[in-house]
GROMACS .gro file of N, CA and C in nm:
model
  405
    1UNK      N    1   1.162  -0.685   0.718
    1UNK     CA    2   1.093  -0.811   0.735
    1UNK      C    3   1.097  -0.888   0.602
    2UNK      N    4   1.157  -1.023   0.603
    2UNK     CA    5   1.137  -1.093   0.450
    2UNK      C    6   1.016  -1.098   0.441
    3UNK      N    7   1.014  -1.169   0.308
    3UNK     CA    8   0.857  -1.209   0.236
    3UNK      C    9   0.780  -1.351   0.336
    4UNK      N   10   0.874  -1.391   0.361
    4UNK     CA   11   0.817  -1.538   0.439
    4UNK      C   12   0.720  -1.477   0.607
    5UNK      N   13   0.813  -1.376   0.662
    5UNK     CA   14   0.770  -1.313   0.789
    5UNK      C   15   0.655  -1.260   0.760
    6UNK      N   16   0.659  -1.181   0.629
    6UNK     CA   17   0.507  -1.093   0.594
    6UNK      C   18   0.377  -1.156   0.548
    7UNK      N   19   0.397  -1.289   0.503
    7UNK     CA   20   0.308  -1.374   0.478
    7UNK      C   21   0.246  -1.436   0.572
    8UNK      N   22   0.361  -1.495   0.680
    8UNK     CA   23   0.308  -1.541   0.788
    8UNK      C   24   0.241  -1.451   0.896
    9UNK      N   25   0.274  -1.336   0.903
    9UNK     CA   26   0.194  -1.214   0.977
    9UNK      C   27   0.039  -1.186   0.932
   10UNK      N   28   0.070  -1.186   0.808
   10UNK     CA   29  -0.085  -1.118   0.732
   10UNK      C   30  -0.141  -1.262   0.740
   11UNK      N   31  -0.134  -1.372   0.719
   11UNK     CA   32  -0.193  -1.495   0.702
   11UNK      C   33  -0.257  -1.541   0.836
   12UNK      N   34  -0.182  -1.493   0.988
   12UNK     CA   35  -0.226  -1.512   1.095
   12UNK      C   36  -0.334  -1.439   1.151
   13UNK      N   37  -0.293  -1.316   1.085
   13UNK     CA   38  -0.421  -1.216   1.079
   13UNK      C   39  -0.573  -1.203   1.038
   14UNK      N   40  -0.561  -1.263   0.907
   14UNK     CA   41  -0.628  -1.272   0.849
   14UNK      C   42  -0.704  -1.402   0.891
   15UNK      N   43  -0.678  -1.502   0.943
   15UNK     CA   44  -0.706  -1.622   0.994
   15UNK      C   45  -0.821  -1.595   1.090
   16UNK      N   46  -0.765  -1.492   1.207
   16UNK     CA   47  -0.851  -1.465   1.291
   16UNK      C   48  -0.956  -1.426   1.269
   17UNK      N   49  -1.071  -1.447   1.272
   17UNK     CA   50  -1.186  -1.377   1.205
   17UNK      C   51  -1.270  -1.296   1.338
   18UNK      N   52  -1.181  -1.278   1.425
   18UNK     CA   53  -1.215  -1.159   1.542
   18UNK      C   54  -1.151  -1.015   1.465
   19UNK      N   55  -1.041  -1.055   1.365
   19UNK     CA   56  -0.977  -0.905   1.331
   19UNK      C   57  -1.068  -0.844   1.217
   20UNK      N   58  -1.197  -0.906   1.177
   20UNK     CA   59  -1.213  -0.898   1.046
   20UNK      C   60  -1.329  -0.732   1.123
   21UNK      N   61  -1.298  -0.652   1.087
   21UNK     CA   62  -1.371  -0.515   1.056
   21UNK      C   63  -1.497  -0.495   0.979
   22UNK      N   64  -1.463  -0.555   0.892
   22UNK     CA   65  -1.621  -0.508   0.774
   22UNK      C   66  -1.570  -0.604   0.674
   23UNK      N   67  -1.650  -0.545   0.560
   23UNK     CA   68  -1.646  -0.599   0.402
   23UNK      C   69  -1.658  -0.528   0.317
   24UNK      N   70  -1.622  -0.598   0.196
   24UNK     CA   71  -1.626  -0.508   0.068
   24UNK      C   72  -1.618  -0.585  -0.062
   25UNK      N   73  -1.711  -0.508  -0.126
   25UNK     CA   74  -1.753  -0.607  -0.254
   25UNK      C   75  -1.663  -0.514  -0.371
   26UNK      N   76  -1.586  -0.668  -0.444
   26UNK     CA   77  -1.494  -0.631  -0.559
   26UNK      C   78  -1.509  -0.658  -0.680
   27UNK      N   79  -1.481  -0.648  -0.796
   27UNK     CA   80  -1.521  -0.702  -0.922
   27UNK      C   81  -1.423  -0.836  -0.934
   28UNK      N   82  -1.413  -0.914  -0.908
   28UNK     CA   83  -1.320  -1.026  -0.910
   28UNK      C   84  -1.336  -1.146  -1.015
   29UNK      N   85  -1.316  -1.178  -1.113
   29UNK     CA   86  -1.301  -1.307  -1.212
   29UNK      C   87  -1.453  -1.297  -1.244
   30UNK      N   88  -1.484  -1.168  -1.336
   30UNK     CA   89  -1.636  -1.115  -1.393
   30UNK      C   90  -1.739  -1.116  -1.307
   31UNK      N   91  -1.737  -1.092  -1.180
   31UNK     CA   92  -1.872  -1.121  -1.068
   31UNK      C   93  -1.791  -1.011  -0.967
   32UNK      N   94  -1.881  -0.946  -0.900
   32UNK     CA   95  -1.850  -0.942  -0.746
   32UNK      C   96  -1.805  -0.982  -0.676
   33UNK      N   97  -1.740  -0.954  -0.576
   33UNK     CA   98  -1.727  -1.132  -0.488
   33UNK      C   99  -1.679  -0.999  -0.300
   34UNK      N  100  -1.742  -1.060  -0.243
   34UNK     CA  101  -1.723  -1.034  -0.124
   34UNK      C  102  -1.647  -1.072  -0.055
   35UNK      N  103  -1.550  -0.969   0.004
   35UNK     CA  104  -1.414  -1.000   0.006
   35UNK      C  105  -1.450  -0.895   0.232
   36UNK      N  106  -1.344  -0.991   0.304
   36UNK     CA  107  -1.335  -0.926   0.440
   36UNK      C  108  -1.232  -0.807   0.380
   37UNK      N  109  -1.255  -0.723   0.540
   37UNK     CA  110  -1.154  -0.623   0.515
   37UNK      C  111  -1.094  -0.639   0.688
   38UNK      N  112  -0.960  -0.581   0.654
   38UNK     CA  113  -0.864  -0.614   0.800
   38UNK      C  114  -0.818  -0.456   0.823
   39UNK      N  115  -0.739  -0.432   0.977
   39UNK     CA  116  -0.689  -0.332   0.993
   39UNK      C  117  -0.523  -0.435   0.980
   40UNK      N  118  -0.425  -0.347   0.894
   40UNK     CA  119  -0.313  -0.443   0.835
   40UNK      C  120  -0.193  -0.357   0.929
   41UNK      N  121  -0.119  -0.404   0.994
   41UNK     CA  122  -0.043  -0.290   1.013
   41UNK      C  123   0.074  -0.276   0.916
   42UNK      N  124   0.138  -0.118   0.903
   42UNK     CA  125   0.223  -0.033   0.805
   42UNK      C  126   0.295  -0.191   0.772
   43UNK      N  127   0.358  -0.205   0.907
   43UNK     CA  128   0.506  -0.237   0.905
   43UNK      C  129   0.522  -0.366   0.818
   44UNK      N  130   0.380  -0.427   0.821
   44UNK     CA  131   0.371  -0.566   0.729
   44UNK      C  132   0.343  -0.530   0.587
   45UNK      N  133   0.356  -0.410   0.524
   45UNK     CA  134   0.350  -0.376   0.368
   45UNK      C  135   0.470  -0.328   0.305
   46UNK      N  136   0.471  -0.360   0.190
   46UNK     CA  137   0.575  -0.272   0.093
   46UNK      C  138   0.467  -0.188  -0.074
   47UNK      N  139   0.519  -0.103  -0.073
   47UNK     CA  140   0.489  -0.038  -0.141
   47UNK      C  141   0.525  -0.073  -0.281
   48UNK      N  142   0.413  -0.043  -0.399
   48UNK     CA  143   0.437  -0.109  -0.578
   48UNK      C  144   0.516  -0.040  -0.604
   49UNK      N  145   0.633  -0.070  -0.640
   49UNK     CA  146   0.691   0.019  -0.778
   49UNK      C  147   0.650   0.034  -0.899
   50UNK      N  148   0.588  -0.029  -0.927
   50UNK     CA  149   0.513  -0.063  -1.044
   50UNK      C  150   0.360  -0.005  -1.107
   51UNK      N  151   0.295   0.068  -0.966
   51UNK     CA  152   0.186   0.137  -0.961
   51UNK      C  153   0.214   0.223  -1.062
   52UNK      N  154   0.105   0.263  -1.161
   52UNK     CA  155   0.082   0.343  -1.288
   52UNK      C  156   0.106   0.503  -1.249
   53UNK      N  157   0.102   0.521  -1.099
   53UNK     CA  158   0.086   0.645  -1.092
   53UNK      C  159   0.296   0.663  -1.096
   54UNK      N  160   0.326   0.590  -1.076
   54UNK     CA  161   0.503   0.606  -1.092
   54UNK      C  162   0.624   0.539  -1.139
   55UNK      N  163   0.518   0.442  -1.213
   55UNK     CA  164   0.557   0.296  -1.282
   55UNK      C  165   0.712   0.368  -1.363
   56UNK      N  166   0.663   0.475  -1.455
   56UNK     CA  167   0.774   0.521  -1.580
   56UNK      C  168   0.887   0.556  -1.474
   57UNK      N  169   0.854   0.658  -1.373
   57UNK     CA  170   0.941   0.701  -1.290
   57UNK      C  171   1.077   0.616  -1.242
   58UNK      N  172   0.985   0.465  -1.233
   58UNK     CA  173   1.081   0.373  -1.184
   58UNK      C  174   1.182   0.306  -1.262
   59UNK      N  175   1.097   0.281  -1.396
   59UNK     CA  176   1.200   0.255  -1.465
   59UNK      C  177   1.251   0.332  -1.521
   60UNK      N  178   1.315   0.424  -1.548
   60UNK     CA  179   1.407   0.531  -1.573
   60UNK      C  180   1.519   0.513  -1.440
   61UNK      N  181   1.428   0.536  -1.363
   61UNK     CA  182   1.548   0.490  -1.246
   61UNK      C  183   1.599   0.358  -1.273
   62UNK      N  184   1.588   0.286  -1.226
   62UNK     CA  185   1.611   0.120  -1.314
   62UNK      C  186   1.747   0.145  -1.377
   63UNK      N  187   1.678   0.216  -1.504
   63UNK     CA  188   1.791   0.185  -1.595
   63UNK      C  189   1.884   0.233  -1.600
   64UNK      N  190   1.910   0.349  -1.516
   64UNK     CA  191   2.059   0.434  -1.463
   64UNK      C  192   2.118   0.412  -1.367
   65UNK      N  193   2.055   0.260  -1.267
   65UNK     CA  194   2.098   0.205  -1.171
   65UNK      C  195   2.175   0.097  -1.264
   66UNK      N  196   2.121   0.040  -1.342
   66UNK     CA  197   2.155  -0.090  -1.380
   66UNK      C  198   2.098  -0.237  -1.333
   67UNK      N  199   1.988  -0.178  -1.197
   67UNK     CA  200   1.988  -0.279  -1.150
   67UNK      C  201   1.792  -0.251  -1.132
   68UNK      N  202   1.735  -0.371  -1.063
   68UNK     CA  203   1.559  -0.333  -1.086
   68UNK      C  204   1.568  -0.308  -0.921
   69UNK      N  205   1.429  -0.185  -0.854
   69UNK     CA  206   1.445  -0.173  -0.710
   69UNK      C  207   1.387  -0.263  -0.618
   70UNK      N  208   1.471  -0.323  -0.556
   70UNK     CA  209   1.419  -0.361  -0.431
   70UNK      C  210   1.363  -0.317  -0.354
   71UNK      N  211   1.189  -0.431  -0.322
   71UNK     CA  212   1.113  -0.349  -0.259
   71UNK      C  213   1.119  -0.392  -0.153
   72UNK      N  214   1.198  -0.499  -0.068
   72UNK     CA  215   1.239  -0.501   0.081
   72UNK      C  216   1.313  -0.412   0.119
   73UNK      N  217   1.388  -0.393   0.028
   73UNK     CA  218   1.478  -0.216   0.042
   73UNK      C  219   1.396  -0.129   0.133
   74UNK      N  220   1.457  -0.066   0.267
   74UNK     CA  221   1.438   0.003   0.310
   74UNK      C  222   1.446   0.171   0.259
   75UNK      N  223   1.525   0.173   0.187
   75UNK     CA  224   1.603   0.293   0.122
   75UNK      C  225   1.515   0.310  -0.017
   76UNK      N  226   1.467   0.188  -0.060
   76UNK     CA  227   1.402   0.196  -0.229
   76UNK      C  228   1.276   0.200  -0.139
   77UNK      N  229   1.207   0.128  -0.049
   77UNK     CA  230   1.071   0.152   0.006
   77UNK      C  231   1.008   0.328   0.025
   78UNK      N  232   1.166   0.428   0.075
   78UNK     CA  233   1.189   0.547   0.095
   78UNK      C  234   1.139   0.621  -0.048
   79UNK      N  235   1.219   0.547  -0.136
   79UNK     CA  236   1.153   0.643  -0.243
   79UNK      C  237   1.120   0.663  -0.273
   80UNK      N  238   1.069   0.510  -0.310
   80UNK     CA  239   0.898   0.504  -0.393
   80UNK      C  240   0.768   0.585  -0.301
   81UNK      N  241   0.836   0.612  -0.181
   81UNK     CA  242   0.752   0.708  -0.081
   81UNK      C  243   0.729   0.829  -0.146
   82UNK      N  244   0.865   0.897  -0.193
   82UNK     CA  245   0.886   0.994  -0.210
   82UNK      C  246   0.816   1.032  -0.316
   83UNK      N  247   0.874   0.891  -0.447
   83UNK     CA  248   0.792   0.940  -0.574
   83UNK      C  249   0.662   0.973  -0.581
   84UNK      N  250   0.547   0.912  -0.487
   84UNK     CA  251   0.432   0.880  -0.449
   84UNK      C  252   0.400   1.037  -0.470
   85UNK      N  253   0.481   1.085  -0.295
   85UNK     CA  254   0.446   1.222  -0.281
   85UNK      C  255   0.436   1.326  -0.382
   86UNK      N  256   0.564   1.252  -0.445
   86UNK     CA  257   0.616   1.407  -0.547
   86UNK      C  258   0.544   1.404  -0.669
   87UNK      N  259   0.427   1.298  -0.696
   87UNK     CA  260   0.336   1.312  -0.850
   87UNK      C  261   0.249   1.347  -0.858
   88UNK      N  262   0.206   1.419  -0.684
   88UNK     CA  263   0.109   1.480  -0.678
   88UNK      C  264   0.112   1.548  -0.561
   89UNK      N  265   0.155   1.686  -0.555
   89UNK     CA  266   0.211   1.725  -0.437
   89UNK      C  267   0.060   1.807  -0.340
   90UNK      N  268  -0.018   1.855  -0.482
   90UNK     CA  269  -0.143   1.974  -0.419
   90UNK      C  270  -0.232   1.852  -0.370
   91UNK      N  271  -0.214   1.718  -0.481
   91UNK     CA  272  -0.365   1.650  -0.418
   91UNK      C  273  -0.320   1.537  -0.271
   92UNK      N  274  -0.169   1.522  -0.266
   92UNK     CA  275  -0.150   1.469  -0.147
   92UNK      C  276  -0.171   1.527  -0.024
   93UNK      N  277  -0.131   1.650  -0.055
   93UNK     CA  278  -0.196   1.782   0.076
   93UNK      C  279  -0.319   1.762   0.094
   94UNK      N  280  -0.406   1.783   0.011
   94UNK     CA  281  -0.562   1.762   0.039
   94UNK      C  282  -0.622   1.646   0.067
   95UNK      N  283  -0.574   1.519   0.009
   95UNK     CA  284  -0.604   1.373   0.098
   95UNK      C  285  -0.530   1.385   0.211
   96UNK      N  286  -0.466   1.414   0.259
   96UNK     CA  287  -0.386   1.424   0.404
   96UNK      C  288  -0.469   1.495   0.460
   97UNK      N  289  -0.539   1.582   0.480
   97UNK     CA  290  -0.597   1.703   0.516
   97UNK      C  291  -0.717   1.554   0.567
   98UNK      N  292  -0.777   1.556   0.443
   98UNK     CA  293  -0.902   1.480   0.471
   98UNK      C  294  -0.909   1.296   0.537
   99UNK      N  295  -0.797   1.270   0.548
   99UNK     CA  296  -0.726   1.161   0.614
   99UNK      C  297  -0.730   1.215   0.768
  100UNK      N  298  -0.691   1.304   0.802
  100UNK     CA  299  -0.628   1.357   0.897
  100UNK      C  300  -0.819   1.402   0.979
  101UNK      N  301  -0.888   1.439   0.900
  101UNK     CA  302  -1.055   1.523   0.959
  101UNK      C  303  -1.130   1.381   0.975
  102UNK      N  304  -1.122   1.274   0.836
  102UNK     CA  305  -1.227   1.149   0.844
  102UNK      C  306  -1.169   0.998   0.865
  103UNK      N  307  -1.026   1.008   0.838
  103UNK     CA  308  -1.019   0.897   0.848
  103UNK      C  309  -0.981   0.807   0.706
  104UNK      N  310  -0.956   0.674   0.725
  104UNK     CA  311  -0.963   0.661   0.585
  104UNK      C  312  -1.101   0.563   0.539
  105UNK      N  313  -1.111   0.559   0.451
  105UNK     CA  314  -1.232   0.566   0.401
  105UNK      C  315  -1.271   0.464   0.326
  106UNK      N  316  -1.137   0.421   0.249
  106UNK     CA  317  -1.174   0.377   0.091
  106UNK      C  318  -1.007   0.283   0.156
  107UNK      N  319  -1.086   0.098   0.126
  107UNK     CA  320  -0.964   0.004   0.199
  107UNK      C  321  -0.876   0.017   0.049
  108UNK      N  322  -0.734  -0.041   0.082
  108UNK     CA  323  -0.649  -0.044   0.037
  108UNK      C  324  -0.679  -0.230  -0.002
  109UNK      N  325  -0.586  -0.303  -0.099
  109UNK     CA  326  -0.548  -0.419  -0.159
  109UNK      C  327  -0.437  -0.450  -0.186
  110UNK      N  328  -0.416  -0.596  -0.083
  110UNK     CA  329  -0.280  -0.622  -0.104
  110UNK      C  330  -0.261  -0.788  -0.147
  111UNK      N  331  -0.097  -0.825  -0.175
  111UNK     CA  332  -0.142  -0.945  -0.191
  111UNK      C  333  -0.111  -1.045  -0.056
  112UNK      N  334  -0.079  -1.168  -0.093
  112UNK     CA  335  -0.074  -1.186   0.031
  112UNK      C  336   0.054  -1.205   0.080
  113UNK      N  337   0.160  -1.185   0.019
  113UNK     CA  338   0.287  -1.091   0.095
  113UNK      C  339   0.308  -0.978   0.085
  114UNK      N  340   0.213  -0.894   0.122
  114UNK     CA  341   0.193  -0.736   0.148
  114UNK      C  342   0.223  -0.651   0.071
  115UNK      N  343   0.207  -0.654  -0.056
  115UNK     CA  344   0.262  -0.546  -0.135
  115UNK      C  345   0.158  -0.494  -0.196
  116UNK      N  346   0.129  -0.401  -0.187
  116UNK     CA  347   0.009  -0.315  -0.209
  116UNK      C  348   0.028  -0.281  -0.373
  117UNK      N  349  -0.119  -0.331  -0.361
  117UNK     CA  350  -0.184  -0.363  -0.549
  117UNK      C  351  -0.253  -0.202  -0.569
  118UNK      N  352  -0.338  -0.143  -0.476
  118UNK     CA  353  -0.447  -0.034  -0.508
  118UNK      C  354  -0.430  -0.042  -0.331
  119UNK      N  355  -0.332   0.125  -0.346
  119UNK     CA  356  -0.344   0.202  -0.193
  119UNK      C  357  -0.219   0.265  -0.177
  120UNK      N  358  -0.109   0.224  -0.254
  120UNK     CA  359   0.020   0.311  -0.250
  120UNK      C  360   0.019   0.450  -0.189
  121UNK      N  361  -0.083   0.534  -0.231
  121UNK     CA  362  -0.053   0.677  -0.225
  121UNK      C  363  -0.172   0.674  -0.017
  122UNK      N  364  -0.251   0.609  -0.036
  122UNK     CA  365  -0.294   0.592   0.113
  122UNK      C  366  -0.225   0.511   0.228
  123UNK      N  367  -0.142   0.417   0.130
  123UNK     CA  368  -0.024   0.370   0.251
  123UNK      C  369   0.056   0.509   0.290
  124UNK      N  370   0.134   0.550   0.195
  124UNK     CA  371   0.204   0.689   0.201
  124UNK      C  372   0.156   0.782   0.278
  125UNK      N  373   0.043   0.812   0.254
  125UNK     CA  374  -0.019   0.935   0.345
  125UNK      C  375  -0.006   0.854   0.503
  126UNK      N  376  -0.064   0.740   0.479
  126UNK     CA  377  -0.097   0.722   0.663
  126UNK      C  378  -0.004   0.687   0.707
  127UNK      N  379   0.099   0.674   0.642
  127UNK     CA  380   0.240   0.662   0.721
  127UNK      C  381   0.307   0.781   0.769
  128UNK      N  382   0.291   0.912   0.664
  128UNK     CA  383   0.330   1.043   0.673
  128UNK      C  384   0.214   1.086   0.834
  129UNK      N  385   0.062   1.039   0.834
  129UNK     CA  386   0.021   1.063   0.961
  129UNK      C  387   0.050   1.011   1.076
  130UNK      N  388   0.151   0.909   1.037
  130UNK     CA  389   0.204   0.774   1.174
  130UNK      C  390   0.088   0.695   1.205
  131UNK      N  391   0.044   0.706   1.096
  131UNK     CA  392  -0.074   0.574   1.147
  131UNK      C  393  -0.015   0.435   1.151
  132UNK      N  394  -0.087   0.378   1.213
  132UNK     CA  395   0.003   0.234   1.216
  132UNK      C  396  -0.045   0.138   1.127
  133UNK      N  397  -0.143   0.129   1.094
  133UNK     CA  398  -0.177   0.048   1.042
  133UNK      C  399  -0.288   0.114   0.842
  134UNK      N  400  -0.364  -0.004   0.780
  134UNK     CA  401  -0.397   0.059   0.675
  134UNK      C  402  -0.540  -0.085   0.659
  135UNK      N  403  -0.693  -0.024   0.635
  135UNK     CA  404  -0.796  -0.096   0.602
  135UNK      C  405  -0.738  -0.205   0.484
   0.00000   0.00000   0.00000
């Protein structure tokens, strides 16, 4: 899906204020600020490369590609899956575990062409559960 399709998906979504689930208060520009929360589905996100938990990972890769990864990449979306998994293999087992008994718990943040700011490793898991979608 381009960036234009994912914007216009999440933007229609988000519009509706029948989809809106709950809320959640964020630290936003020195205040709180009360922010809706949505059920997003998978298929409208891409995953950070850039997330701290695999940021170095990536660029090392990067630089033996020659080239920076594409995160419409289906194949680079794959990896950064992978890397996700592989930087924490005991504690992804045990959030899966507890994904899998409660649910998820704690919403994910994206922007508003879907690329997940804070939730990478809970996109990952609930995709590994086939969930469809992500708070």
């Amino acid at each position: 899906m381009i960036k234009e399709q994912r914007v216009s998906k999440i933007s229609s979504l988000i519009l509706n204020t029948s989809n809106k689930i709950g809320e959640v208060e964020i630290h936003w520009k020195k205040q709180l600020t009360s922010f809706p929360v949505f059920k997003i589905p998978l298929t409208y996100l891409l995953f950070n490369p850039y997330n701290g938990r695999i940021a170095s990972q990536i660029k090392t890769i990067e630089k033996h590609r020659g080239n920076i990864i594409d995160i419409s990449d289906k194949e680079d979306q794959e990896l950064i899956k992978k890397l996700i998994w592989d930087s924490k293999v005991d504690k992804n087992k045990k959030t899966l575990n507890n994904l899998k008994e409660k649910g998820q718990l704690i919403h994910a943040t994206i922007t508003k062409d879907g690329v997940l700011i804070d939730g990478n490793r809970r996109g990952m898991l609930l995709s590994k559960l086939q969930e469809t979608y992500i708070k």
